[in-house]
mmCIF file of C-alpha atoms in Angstrom:
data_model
loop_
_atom_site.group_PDB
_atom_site.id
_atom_site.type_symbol
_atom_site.label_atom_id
_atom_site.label_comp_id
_atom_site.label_asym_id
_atom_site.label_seq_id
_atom_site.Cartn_x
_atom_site.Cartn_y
_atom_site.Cartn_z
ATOM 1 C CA UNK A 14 -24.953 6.970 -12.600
ATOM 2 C CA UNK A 15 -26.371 7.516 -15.794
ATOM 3 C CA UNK A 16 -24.906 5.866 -19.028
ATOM 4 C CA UNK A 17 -25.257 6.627 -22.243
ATOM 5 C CA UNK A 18 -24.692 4.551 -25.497
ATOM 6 C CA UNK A 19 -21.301 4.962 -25.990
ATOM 7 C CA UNK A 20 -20.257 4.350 -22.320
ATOM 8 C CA UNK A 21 -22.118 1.240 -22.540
ATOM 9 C CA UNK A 22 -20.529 -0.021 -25.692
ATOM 10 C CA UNK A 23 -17.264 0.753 -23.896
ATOM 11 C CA UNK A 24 -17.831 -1.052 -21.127
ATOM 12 C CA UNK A 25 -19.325 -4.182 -23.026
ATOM 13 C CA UNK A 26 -15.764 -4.322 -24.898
ATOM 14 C CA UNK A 27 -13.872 -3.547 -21.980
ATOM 15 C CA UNK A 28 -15.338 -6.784 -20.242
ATOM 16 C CA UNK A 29 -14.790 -8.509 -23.829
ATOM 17 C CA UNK A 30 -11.070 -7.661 -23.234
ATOM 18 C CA UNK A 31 -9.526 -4.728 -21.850
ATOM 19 C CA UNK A 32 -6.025 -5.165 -22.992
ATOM 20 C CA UNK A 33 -7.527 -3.453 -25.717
ATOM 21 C CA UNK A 34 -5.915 -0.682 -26.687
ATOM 22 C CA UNK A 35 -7.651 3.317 -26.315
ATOM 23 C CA UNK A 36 -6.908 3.430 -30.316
ATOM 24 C CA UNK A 37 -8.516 0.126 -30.755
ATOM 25 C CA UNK A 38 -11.462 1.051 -28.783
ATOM 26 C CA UNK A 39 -11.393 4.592 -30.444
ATOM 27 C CA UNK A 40 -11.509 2.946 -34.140
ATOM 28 C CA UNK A 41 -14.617 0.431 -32.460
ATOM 29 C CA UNK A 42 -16.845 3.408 -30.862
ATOM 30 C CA UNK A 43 -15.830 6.079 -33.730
ATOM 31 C CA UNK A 44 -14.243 8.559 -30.721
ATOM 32 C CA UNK A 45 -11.384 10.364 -30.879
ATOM 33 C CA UNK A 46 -8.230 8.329 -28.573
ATOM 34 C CA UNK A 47 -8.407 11.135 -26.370
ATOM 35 C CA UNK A 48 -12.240 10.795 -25.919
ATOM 36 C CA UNK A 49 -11.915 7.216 -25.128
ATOM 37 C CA UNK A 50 -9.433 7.872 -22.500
ATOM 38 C CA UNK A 51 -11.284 10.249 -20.909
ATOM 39 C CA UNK A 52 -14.291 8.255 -20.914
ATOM 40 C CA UNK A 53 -12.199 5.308 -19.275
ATOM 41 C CA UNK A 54 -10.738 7.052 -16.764
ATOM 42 C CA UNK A 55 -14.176 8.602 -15.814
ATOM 43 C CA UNK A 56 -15.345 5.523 -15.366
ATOM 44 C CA UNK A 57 -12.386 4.304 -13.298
ATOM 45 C CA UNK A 58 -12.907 6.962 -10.842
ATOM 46 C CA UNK A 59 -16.527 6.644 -10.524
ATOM 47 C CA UNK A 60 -15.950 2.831 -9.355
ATOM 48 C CA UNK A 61 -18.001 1.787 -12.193
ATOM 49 C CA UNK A 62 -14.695 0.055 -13.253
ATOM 50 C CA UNK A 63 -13.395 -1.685 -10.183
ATOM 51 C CA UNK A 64 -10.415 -3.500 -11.503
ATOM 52 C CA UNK A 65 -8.892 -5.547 -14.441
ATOM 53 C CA UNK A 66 -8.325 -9.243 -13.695
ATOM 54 C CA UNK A 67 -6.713 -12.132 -15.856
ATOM 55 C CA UNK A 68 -9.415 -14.775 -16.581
ATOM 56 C CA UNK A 69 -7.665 -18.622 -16.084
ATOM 57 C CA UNK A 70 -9.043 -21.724 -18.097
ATOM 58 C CA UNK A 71 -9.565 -24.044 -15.234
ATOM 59 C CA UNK A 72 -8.691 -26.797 -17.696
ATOM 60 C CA UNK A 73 -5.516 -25.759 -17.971
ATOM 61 C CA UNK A 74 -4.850 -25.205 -14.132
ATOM 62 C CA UNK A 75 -6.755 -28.421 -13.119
ATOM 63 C CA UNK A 76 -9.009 -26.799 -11.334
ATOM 64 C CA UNK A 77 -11.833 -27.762 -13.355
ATOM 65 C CA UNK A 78 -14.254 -30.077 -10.734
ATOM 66 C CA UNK A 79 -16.984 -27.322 -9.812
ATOM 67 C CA UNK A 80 -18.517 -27.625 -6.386
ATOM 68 C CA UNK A 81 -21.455 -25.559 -5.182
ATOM 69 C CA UNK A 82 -21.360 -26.418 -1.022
ATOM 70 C CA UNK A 83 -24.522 -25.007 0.791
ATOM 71 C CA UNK A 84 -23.600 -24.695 4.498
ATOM 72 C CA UNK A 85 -25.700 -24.138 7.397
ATOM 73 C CA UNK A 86 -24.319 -22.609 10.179
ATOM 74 C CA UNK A 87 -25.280 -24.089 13.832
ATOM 75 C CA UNK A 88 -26.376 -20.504 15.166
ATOM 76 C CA UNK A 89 -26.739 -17.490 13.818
ATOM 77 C CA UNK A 90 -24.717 -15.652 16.289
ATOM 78 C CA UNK A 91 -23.045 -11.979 14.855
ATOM 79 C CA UNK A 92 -19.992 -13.549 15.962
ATOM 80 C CA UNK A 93 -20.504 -17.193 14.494
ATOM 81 C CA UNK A 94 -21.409 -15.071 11.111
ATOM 82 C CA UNK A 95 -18.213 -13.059 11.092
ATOM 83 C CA UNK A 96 -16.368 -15.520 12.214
ATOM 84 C CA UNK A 97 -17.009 -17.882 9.179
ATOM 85 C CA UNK A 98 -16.597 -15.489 6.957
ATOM 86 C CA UNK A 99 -13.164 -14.529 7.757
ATOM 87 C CA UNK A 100 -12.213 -18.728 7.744
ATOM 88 C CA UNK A 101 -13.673 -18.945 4.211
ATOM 89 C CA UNK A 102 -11.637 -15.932 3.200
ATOM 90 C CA UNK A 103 -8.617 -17.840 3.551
ATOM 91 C CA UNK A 104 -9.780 -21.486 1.777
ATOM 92 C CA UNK A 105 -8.062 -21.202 -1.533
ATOM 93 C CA UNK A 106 -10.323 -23.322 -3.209
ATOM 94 C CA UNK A 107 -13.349 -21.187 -2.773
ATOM 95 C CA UNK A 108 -13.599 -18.712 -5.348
ATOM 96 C CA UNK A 109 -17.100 -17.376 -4.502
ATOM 97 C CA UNK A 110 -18.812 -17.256 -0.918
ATOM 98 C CA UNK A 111 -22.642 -15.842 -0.860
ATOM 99 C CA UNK A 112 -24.691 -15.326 2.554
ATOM 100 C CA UNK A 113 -27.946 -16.254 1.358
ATOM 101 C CA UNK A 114 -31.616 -16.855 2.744
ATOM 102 C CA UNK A 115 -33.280 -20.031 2.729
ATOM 103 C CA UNK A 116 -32.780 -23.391 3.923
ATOM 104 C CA UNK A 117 -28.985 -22.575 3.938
ATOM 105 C CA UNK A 118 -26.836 -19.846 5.088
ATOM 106 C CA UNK A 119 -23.985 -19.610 2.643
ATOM 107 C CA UNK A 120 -23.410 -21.310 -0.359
ATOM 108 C CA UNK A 121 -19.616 -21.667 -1.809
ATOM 109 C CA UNK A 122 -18.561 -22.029 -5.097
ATOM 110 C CA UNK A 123 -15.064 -23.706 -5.416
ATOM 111 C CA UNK A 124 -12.827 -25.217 -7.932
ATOM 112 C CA UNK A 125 -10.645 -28.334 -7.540
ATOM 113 C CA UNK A 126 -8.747 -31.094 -9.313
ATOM 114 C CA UNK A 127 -11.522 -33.749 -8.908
ATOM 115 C CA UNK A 128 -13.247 -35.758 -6.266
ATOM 116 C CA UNK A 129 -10.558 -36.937 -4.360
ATOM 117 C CA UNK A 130 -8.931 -33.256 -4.106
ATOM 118 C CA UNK A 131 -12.473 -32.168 -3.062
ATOM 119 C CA UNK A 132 -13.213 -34.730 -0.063
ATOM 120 C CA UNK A 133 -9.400 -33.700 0.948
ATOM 121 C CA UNK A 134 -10.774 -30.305 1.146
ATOM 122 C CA UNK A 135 -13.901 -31.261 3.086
ATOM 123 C CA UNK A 136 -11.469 -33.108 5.358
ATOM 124 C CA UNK A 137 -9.344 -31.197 6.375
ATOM 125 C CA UNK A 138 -10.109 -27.212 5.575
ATOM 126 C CA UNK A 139 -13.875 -26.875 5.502
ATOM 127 C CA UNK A 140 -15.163 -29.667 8.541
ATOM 128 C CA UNK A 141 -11.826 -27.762 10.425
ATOM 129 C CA UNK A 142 -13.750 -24.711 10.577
ATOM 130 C CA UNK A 143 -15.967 -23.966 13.781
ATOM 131 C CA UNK A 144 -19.873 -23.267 13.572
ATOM 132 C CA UNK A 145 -20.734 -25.690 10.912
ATOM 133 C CA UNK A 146 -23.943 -27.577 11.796
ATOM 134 C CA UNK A 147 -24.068 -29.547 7.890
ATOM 135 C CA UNK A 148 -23.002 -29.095 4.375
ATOM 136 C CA UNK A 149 -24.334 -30.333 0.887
ATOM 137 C CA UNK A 150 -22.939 -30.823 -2.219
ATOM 138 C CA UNK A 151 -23.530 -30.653 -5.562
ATOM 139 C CA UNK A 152 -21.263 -31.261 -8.142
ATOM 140 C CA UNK A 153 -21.410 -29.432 -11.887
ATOM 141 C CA UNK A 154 -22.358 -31.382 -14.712
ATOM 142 C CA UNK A 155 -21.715 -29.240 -17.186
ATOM 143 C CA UNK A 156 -21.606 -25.620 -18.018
ATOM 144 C CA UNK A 157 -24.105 -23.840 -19.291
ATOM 145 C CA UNK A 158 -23.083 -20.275 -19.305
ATOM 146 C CA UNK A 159 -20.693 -18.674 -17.622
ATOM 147 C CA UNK A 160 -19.821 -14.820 -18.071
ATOM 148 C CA UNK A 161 -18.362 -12.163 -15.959
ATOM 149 C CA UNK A 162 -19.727 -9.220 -18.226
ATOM 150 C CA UNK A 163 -23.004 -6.999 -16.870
ATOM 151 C CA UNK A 164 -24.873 -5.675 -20.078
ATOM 152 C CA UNK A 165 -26.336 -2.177 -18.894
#
């Protein structure tokens, strides 16, 4: 799909904050409320917009101890693969789940309340599920950047 200026400003405050109002956002682009609506709902049905989520501050939850766990996967098995990724779909602490290549097979990202929480987890959700061969861990620092927006 091609975009032009104006849907790409839209989008970039959309991702800013979409609770934004279509008058708001008509005042920002210098479109008519109408136009703006239009625009949004083209976008919408395109599946350019996929849905509108509430961001948390993990601070405030306590979910703010940031593990990146590479697993490797004994076999490589269709049904191993599957199989795994319909466990991990159901660990609450795992917010992101890639299949990657390299040395590993997946790599999760999950948030918990600190070390203790996270060897809990180890413990007794992720070691419980079948077709692990080994995990490693590493544990954020600090962060650097983190964004949900895609500038077009």
């Amino acid at each position: 799909m091609n975009f032009d200026e104006t849907d790409k400003k839209l989008l970039l405050l959309l991702q800013e904050d979409c609770k934004q109002t279509t008058k708001e956002l008509s005042y920002k682009l210098g479109l008519s409320v109408t136009a703006v609506y239009e625009r949004i709902k083209k976008l919408e049905n395109t599946g350019v917009i996929s849905k509108y989520v509430a961001l948390l501050n993990r601070h405030k939850i306590n979910r703010d101890f940031i593990v990146l766990c590479h697993i490797k996967l004994a076999q490589h098995k269709k049904e191993f693969v599957l199989q795994f990724e319909k466990e991990v779909m159901n660990l609450q602490e795992v917010t992101e789940c890639f299949h990657v290549s390299g040395d590993y097979d997946y790599i999760l990202k999950l948030g918990v309340k600190d070390m203790e929480d996270y060897r809990n987890f180890m413990l007794t959700k992720l070691t419980a599920l079948q077709h692990i061969a080994s995990t490693h861990s590493s544990f954020m620092i600090s962060e650097v950047k983190n964004t949900t927006a895609i500038v077009l």
